[in-house]
PDB file of C-alpha atoms in Angstrom:
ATOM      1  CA  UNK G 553     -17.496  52.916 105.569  1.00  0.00           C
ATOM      2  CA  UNK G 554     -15.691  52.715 108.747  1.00  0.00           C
ATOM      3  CA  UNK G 555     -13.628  49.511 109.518  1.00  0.00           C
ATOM      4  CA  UNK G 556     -15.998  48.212 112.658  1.00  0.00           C
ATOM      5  CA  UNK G 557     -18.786  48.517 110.254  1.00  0.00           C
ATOM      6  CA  UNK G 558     -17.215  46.974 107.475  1.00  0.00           C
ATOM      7  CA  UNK G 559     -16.344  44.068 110.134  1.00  0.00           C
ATOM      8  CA  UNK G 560     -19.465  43.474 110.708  1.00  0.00           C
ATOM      9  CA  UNK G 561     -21.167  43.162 107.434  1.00  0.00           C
ATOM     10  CA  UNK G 562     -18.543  40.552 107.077  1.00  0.00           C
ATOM     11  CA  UNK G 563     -19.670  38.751 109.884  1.00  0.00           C
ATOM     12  CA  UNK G 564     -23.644  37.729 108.282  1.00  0.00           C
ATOM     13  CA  UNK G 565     -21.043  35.689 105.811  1.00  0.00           C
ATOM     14  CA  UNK G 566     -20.166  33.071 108.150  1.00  0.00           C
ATOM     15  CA  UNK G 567     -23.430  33.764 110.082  1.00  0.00           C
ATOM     16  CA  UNK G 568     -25.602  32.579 107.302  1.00  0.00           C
ATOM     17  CA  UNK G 569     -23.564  29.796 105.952  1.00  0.00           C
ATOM     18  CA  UNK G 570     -22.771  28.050 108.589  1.00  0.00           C
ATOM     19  CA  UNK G 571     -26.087  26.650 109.570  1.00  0.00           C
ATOM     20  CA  UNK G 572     -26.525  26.055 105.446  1.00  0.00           C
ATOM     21  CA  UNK G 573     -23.061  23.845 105.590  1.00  0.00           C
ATOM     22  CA  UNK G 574     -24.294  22.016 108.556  1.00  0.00           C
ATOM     23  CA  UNK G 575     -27.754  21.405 106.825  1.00  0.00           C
ATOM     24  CA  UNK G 576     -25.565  19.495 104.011  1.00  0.00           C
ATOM     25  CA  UNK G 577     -23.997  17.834 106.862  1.00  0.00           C
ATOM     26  CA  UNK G 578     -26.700  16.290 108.803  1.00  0.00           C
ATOM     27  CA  UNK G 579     -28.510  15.724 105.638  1.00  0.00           C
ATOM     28  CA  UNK G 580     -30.008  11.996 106.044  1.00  0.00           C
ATOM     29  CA  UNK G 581     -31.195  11.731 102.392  1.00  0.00           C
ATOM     30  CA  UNK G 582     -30.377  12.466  99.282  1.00  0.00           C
ATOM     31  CA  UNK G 583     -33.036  14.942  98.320  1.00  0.00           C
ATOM     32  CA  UNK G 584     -32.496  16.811 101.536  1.00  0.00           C
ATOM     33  CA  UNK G 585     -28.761  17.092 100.628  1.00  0.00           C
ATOM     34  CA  UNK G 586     -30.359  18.619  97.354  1.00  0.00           C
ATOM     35  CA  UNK G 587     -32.192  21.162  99.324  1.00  0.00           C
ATOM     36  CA  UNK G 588     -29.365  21.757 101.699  1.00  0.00           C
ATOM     37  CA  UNK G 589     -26.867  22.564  98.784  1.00  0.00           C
ATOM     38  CA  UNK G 590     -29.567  24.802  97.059  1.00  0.00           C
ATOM     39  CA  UNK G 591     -30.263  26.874 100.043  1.00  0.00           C
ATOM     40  CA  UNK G 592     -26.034  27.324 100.378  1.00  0.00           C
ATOM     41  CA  UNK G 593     -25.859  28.712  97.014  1.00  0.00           C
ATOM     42  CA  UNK G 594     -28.974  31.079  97.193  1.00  0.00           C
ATOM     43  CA  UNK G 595     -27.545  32.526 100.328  1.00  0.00           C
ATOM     44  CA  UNK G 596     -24.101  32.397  99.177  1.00  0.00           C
ATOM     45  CA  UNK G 597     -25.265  34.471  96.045  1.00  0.00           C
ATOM     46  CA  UNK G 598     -27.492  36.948  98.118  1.00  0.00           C
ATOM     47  CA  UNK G 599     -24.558  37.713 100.143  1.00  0.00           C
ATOM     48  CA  UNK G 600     -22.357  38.232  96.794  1.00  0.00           C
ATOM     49  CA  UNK G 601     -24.708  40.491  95.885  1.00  0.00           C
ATOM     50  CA  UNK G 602     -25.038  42.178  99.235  1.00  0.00           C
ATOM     51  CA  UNK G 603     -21.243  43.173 100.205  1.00  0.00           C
ATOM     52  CA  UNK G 604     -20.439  46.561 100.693  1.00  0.00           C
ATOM     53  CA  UNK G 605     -20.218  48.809  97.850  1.00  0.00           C
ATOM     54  CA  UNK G 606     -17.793  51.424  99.401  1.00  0.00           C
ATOM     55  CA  UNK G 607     -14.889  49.346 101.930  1.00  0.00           C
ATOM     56  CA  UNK G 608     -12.238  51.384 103.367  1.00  0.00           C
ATOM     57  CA  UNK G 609      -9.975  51.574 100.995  1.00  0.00           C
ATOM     58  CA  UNK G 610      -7.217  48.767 101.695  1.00  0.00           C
ATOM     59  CA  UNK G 611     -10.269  45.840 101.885  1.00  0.00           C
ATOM     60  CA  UNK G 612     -11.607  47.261  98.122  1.00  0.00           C
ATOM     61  CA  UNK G 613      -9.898  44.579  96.433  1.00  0.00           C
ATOM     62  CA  UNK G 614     -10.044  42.100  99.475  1.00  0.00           C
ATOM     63  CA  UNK G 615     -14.045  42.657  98.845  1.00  0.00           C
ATOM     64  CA  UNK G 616     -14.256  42.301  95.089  1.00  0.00           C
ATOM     65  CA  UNK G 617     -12.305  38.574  95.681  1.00  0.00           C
ATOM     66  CA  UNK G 618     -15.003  37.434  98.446  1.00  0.00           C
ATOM     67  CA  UNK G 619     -17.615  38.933  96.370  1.00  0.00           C
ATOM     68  CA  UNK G 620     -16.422  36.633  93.317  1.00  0.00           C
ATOM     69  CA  UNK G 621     -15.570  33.512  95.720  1.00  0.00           C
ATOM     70  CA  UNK G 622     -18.941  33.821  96.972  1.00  0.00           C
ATOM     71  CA  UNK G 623     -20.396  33.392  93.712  1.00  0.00           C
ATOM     72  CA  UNK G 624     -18.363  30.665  92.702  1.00  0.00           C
ATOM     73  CA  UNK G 625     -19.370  28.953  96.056  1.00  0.00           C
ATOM     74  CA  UNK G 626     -22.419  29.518  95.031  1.00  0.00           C
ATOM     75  CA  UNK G 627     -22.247  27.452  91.620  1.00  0.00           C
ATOM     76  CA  UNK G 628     -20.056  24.850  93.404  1.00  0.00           C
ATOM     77  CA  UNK G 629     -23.013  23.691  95.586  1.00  0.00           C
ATOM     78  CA  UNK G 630     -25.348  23.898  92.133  1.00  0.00           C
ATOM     79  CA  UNK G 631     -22.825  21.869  90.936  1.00  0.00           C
ATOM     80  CA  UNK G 632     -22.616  19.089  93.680  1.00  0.00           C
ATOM     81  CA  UNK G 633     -26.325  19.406  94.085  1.00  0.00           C
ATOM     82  CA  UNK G 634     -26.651  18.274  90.262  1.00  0.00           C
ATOM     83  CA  UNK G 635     -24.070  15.385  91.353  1.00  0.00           C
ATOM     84  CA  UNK G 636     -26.331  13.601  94.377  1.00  0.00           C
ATOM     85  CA  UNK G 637     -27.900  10.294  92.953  1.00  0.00           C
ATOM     86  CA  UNK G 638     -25.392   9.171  90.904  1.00  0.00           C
ATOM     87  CA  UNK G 639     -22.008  10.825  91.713  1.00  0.00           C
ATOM     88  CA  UNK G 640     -22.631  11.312  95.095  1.00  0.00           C
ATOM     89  CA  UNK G 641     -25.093   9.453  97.117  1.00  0.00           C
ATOM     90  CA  UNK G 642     -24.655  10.628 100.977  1.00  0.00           C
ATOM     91  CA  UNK G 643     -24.212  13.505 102.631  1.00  0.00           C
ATOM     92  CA  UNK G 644     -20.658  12.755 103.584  1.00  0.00           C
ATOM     93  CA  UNK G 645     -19.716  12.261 100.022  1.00  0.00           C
ATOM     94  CA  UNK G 646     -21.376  15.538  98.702  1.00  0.00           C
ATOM     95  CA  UNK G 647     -19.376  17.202 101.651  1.00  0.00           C
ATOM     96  CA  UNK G 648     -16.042  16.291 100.427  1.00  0.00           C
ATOM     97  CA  UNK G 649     -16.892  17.004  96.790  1.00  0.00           C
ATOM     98  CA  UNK G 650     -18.263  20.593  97.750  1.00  0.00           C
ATOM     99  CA  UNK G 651     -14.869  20.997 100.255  1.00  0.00           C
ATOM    100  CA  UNK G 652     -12.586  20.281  97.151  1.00  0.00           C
ATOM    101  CA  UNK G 653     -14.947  22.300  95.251  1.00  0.00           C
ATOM    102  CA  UNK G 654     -13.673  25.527  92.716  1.00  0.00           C
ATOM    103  CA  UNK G 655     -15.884  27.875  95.180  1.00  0.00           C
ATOM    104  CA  UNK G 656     -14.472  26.017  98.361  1.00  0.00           C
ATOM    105  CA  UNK G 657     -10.984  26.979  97.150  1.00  0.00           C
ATOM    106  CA  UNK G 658     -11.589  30.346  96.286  1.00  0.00           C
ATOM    107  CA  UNK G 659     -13.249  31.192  99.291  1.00  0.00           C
ATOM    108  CA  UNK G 660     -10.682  30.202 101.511  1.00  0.00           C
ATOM    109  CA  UNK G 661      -8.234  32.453  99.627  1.00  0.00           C
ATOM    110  CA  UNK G 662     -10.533  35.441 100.213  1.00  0.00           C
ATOM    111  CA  UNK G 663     -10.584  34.299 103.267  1.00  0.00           C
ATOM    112  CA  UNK G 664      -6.351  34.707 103.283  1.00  0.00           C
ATOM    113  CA  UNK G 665      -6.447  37.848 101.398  1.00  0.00           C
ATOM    114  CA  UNK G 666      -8.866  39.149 104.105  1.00  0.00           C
ATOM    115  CA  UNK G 667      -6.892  37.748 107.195  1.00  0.00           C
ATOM    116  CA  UNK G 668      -3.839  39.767 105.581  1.00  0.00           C
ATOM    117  CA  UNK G 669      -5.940  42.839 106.574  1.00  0.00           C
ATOM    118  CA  UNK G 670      -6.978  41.645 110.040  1.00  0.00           C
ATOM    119  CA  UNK G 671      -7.376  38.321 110.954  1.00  0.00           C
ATOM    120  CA  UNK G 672     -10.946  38.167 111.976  1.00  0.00           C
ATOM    121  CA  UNK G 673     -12.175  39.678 108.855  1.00  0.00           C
ATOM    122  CA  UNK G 674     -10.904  35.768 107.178  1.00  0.00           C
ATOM    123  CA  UNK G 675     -12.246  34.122 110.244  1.00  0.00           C
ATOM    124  CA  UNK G 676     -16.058  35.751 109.666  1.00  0.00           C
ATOM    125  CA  UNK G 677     -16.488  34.686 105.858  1.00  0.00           C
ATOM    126  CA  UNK G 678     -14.907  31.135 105.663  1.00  0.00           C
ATOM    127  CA  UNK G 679     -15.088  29.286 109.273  1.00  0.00           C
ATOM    128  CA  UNK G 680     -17.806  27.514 108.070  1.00  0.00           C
ATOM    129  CA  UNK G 681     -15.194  25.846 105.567  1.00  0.00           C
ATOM    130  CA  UNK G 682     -13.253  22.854 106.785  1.00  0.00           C
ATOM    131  CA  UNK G 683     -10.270  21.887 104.864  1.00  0.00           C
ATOM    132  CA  UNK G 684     -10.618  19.822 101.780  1.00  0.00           C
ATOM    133  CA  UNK G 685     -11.541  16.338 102.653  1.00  0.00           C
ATOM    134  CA  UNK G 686     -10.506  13.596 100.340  1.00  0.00           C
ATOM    135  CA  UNK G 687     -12.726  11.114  99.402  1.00  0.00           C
ATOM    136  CA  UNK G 688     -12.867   7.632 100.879  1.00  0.00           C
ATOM    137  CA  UNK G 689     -12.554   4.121  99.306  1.00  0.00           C
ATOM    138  CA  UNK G 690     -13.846   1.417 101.565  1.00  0.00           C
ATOM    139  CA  UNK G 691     -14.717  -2.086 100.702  1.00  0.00           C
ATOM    140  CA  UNK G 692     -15.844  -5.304 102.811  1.00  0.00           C
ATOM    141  CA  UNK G 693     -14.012  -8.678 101.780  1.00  0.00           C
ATOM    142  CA  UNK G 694     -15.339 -10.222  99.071  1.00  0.00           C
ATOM    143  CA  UNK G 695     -18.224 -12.497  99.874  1.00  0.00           C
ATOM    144  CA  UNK G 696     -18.740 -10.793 103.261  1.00  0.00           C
ATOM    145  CA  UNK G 697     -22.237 -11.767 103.995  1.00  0.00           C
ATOM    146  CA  UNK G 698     -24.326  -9.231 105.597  1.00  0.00           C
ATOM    147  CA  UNK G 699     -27.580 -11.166 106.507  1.00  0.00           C
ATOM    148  CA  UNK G 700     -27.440 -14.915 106.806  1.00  0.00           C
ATOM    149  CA  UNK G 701     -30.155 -17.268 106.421  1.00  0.00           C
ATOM    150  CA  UNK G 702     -30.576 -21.238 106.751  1.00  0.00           C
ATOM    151  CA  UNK G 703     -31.072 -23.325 104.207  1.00  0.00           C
ATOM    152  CA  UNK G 704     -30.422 -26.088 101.253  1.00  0.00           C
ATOM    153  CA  UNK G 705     -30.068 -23.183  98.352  1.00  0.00           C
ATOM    154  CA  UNK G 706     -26.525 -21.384  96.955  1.00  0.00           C
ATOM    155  CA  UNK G 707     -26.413 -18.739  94.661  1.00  0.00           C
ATOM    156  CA  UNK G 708     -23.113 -18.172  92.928  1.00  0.00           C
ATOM    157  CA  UNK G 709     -22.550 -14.280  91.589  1.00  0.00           C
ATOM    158  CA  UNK G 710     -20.125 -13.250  89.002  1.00  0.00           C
ATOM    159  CA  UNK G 711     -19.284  -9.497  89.106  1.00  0.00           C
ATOM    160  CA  UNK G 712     -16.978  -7.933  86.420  1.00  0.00           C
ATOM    161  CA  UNK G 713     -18.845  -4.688  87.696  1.00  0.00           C
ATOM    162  CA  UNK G 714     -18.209  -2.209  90.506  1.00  0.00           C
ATOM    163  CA  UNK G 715     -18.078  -3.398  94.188  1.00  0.00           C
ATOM    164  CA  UNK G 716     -22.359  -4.737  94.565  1.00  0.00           C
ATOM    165  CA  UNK G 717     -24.619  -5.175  97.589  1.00  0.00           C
ATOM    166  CA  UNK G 718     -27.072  -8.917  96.292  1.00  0.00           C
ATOM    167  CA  UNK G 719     -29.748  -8.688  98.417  1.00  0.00           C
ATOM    168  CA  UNK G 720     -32.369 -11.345  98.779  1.00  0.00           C
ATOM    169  CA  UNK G 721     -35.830 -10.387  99.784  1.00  0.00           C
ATOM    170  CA  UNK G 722     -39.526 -12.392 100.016  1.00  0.00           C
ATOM    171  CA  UNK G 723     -41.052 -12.066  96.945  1.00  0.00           C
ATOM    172  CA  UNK G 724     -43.333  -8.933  96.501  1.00  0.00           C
ATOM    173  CA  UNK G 725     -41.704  -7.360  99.115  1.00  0.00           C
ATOM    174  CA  UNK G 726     -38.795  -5.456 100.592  1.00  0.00           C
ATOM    175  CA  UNK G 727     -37.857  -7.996 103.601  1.00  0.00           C
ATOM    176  CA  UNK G 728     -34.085  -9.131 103.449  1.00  0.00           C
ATOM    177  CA  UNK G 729     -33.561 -12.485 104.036  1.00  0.00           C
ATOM    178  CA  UNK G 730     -29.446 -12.917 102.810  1.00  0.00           C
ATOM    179  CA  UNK G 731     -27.449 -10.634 101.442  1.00  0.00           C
ATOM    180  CA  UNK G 732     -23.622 -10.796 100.890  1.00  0.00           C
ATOM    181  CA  UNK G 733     -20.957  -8.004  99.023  1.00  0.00           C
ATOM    182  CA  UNK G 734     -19.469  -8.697  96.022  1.00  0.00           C
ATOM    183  CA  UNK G 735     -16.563  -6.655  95.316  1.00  0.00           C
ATOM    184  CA  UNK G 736     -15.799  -5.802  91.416  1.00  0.00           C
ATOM    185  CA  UNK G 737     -14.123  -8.246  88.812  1.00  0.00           C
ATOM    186  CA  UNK G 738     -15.000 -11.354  91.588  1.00  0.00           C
ATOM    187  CA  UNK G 739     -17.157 -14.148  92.334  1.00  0.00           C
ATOM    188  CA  UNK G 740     -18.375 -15.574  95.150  1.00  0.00           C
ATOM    189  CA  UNK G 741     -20.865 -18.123  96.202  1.00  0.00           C
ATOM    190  CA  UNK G 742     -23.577 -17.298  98.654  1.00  0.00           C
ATOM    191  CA  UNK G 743     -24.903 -20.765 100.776  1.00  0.00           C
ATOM    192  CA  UNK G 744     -27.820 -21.541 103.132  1.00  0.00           C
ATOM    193  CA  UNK G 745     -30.514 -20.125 101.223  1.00  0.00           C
ATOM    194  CA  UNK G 746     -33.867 -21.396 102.254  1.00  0.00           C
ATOM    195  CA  UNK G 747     -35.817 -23.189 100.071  1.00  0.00           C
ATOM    196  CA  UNK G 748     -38.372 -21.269  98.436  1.00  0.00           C
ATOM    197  CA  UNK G 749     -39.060 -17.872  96.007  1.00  0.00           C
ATOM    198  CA  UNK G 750     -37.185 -14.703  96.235  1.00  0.00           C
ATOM    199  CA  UNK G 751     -36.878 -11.552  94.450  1.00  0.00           C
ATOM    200  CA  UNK G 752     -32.911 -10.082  94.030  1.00  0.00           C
ATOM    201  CA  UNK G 753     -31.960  -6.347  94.349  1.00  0.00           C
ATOM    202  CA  UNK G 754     -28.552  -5.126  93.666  1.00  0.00           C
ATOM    203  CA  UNK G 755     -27.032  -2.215  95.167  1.00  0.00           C
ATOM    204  CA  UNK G 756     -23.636  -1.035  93.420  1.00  0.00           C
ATOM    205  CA  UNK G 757     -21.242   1.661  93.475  1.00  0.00           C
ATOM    206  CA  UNK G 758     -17.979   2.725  95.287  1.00  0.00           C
ATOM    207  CA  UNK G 759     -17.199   3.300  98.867  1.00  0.00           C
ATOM    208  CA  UNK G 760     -19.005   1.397 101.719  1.00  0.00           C
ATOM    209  CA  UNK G 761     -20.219   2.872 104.679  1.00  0.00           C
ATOM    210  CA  UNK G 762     -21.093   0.120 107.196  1.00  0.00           C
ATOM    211  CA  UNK G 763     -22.521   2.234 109.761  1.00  0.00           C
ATOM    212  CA  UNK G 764     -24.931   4.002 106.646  1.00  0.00           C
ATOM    213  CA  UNK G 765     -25.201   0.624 104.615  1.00  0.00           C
ATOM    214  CA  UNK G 766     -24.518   2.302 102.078  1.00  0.00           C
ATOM    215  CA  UNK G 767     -22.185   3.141  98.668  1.00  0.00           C
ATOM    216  CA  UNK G 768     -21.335   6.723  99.082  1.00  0.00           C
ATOM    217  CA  UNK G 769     -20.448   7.320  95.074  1.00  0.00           C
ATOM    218  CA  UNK G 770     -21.386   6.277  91.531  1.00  0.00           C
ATOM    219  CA  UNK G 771     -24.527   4.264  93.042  1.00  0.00           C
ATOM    220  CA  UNK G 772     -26.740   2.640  91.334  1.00  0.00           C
ATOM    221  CA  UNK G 773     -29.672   0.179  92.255  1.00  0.00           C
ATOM    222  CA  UNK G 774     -32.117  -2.620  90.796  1.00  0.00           C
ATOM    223  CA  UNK G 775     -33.955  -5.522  90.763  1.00  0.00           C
ATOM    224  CA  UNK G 776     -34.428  -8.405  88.473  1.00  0.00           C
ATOM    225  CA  UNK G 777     -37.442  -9.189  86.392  1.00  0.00           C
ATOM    226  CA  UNK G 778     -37.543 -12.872  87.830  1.00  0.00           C
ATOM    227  CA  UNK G 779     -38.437 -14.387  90.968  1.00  0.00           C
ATOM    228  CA  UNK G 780     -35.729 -16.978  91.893  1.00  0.00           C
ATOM    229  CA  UNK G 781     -36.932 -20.377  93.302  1.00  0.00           C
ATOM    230  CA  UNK G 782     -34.202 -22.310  95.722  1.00  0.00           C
ATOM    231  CA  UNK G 783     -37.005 -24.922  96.401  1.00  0.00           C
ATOM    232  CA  UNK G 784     -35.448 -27.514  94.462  1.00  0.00           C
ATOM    233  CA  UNK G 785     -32.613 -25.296  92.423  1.00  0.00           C
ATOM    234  CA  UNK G 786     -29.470 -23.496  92.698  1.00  0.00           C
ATOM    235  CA  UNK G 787     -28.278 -20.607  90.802  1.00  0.00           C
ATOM    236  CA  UNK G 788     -25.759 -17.987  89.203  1.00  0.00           C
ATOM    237  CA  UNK G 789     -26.212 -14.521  88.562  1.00  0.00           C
ATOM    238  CA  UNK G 790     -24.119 -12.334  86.692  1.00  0.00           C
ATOM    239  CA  UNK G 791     -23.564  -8.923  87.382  1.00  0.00           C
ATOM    240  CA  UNK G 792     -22.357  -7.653  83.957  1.00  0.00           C
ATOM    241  CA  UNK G 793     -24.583  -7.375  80.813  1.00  0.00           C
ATOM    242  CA  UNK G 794     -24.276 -10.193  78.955  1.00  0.00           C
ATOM    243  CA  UNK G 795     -24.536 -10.556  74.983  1.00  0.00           C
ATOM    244  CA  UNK G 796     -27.309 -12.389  74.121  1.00  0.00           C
ATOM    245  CA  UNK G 797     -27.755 -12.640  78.130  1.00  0.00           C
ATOM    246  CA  UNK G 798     -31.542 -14.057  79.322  1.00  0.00           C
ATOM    247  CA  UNK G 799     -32.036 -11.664  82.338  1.00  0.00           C
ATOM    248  CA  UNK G 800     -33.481  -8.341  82.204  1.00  0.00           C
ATOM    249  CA  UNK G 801     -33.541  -6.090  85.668  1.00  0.00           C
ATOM    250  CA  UNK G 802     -35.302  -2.432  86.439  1.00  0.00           C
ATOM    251  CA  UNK G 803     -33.813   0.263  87.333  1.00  0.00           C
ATOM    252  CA  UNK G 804     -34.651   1.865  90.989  1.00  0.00           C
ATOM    253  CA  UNK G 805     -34.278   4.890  92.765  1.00  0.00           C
ATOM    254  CA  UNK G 806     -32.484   4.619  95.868  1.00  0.00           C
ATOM    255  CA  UNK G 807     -35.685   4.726  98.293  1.00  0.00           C
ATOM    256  CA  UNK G 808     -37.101   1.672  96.028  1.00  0.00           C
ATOM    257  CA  UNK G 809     -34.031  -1.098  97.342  1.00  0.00           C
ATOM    258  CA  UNK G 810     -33.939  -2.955 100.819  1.00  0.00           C
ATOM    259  CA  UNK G 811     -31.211  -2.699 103.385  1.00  0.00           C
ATOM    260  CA  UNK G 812     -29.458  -5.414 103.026  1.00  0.00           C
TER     261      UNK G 812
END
C-alpha cells in the first residue's frame, strides 16, 4: 500500500468520529447522550476492524496501536454510556468522563506514534479528541433560593446528604412555586410560602449548572409520598433517611421532576 493511500484510509478515522463526538456534545438529554456514545463506539469498532491490512512498512506497528486504541475507544464510550443517569447526567459531564477515558488516552498516543511518521497521519485519527477535561464542582450558597413565592409558610430542610435542589410544586402537578439549594451536611430555612397544599421534589447530586439547572453527576431525583399543607402549618424536612423516620418518597427518573 502506497503512503498517499495509506493517508487516506486514515483520514475516514477522524471523518467519521467527529460528527459522533459532536453528537455527544450537543446531546440535550440523557438518552440521546446514550445514543450518541453508542453510535461512537460502533463506528469506532468498524473502523478497528477496517484499517489496512498491509501499511508500508514503517506505519505496521503505528497501525496495530490505532487499531487497538480504536477498540478501546470503542469500550470507553460503552462504558460512559452505561454511566449516564446516575454517574453522569449531562452531556458535558459524559464528555469529560469519555476525554479522561482509557480509549481517549490511548488514542491520542496512536495519534503520537503516528505523527512520529508524518504529522498529518496523527492529525486524521484523533482531532476529534480534545484534551482531557477535568470535571467541575460547582455549588450555589447554601439556601440560595431559586424561585420565590409570597406567603405566611417556612419550611426548614436538614441535609446531611449531597448538595439538593427542594422544589415546591401545586399539588398533582409539575408547576414550581419555591424552590431553594441546599448544599450537603446544612440546613436552611425556606420563608414566604403561600398558604395552601404542595407536593416536594428533590433533585440531588454534585455539580450545578445554572445555565442547565441541573446536577451534572451522581443525580438522583424524587418526590415525597405527602402533600404538605402551609395553610395553617410550618414544617421540616429532612433529607437523610431517618431510623424509625415517618416519611417515605418515590424514586423518579429525571424527565419525572420540575425545574426548579
Amino acid at each position: 500500500m502506497s503512503s498517499a493511500a495509506y493517508g487516506q484510509s486514515l483520514s475516514a478515522v477522524n471523518s467519521q468520529l467527529a460528527p459522533d463526538f459532536q453528537a455527544v456534545v450537543s446531546a440535550e438529554s440523557q438518552d440521546a447522550v446514550k445514543t450518541a456514545l453508542s453510535k461512537l463506539s460502533s463506528d469506532a469498532q468498524s473502523l478497528s476492524n477496517g484499517l489496512p491490512s498491509d501499511p508500508p512498512d514503517a506505519l505496521s506497528a503505528p497501525t496495530s496501536q490505532l487499531s487497538q486504541a480504536l477498540s478501546s475507544l470503542s469500550s470507553s464510550a460503552n462504558a460512559t454510556a452505561g454511566d449516564v443517569g446516575s454517574g453522569v447526567c449531562t452531556s458535558a459531564s459524559a464528555l469529560a468522563e469519555f476525554t479522561r477515558s482509557d480509549g481517549a488516552k490511548a488514542m491520542r498516543s496512536a495519534a503520537t506514534a503516528l505523527s512520529a511518521i508524518d504529522a498529518s497521519y496523527g492529525k486524521d485519527v484523533a482531532a476529534f479528541l480534545p484534551a482531557p477535561i477535568a470535571d467541575k464542582t460547582r455549588q450555589l450558597p447554601n439556601g440560595d433560593v431559586l424561585r420565590h413565592s409570597d406567603g405566611p409558610g417556612s419550611l426548614t430542610i436538614n441535609n446531611s446528604g449531597t448538595d439538593a435542589i427542594v422544589t415546591l410544586t401545586k399539588t398533582g402537578t409539575k408547576t414550581p412555586v419555591a424552590s431553594v439549594y441546599v448544599r450537603a451536611n446544612a440546613d436552611t430555612t425556606l420563608d414566604g410560602i403561600p398558604g395552601e397544599a404542595f407536593d416536594i421534589y428533590v433533585s440531588s447530586g454534585t455539580d450545578w449548572d445554572s445555565a442547565a439547572q441541573k446536577f451534572t453527576r451522581q443525580c438522583s431525583f424524587s418526590k415525597t409520598d405527602k402533600t404538605w399543607d402551609f395553610t395553617d402549618s410550618d414544617w421540616s424536612l429532612t433529607l437523610t433517611p431517618q431510623v424509625n423516620g415517618n416519611l417515605s418518597s418515590s424514586t423518579l427518573n429525571p424527565g419525572d421532576a420540575p425545574n426548579p
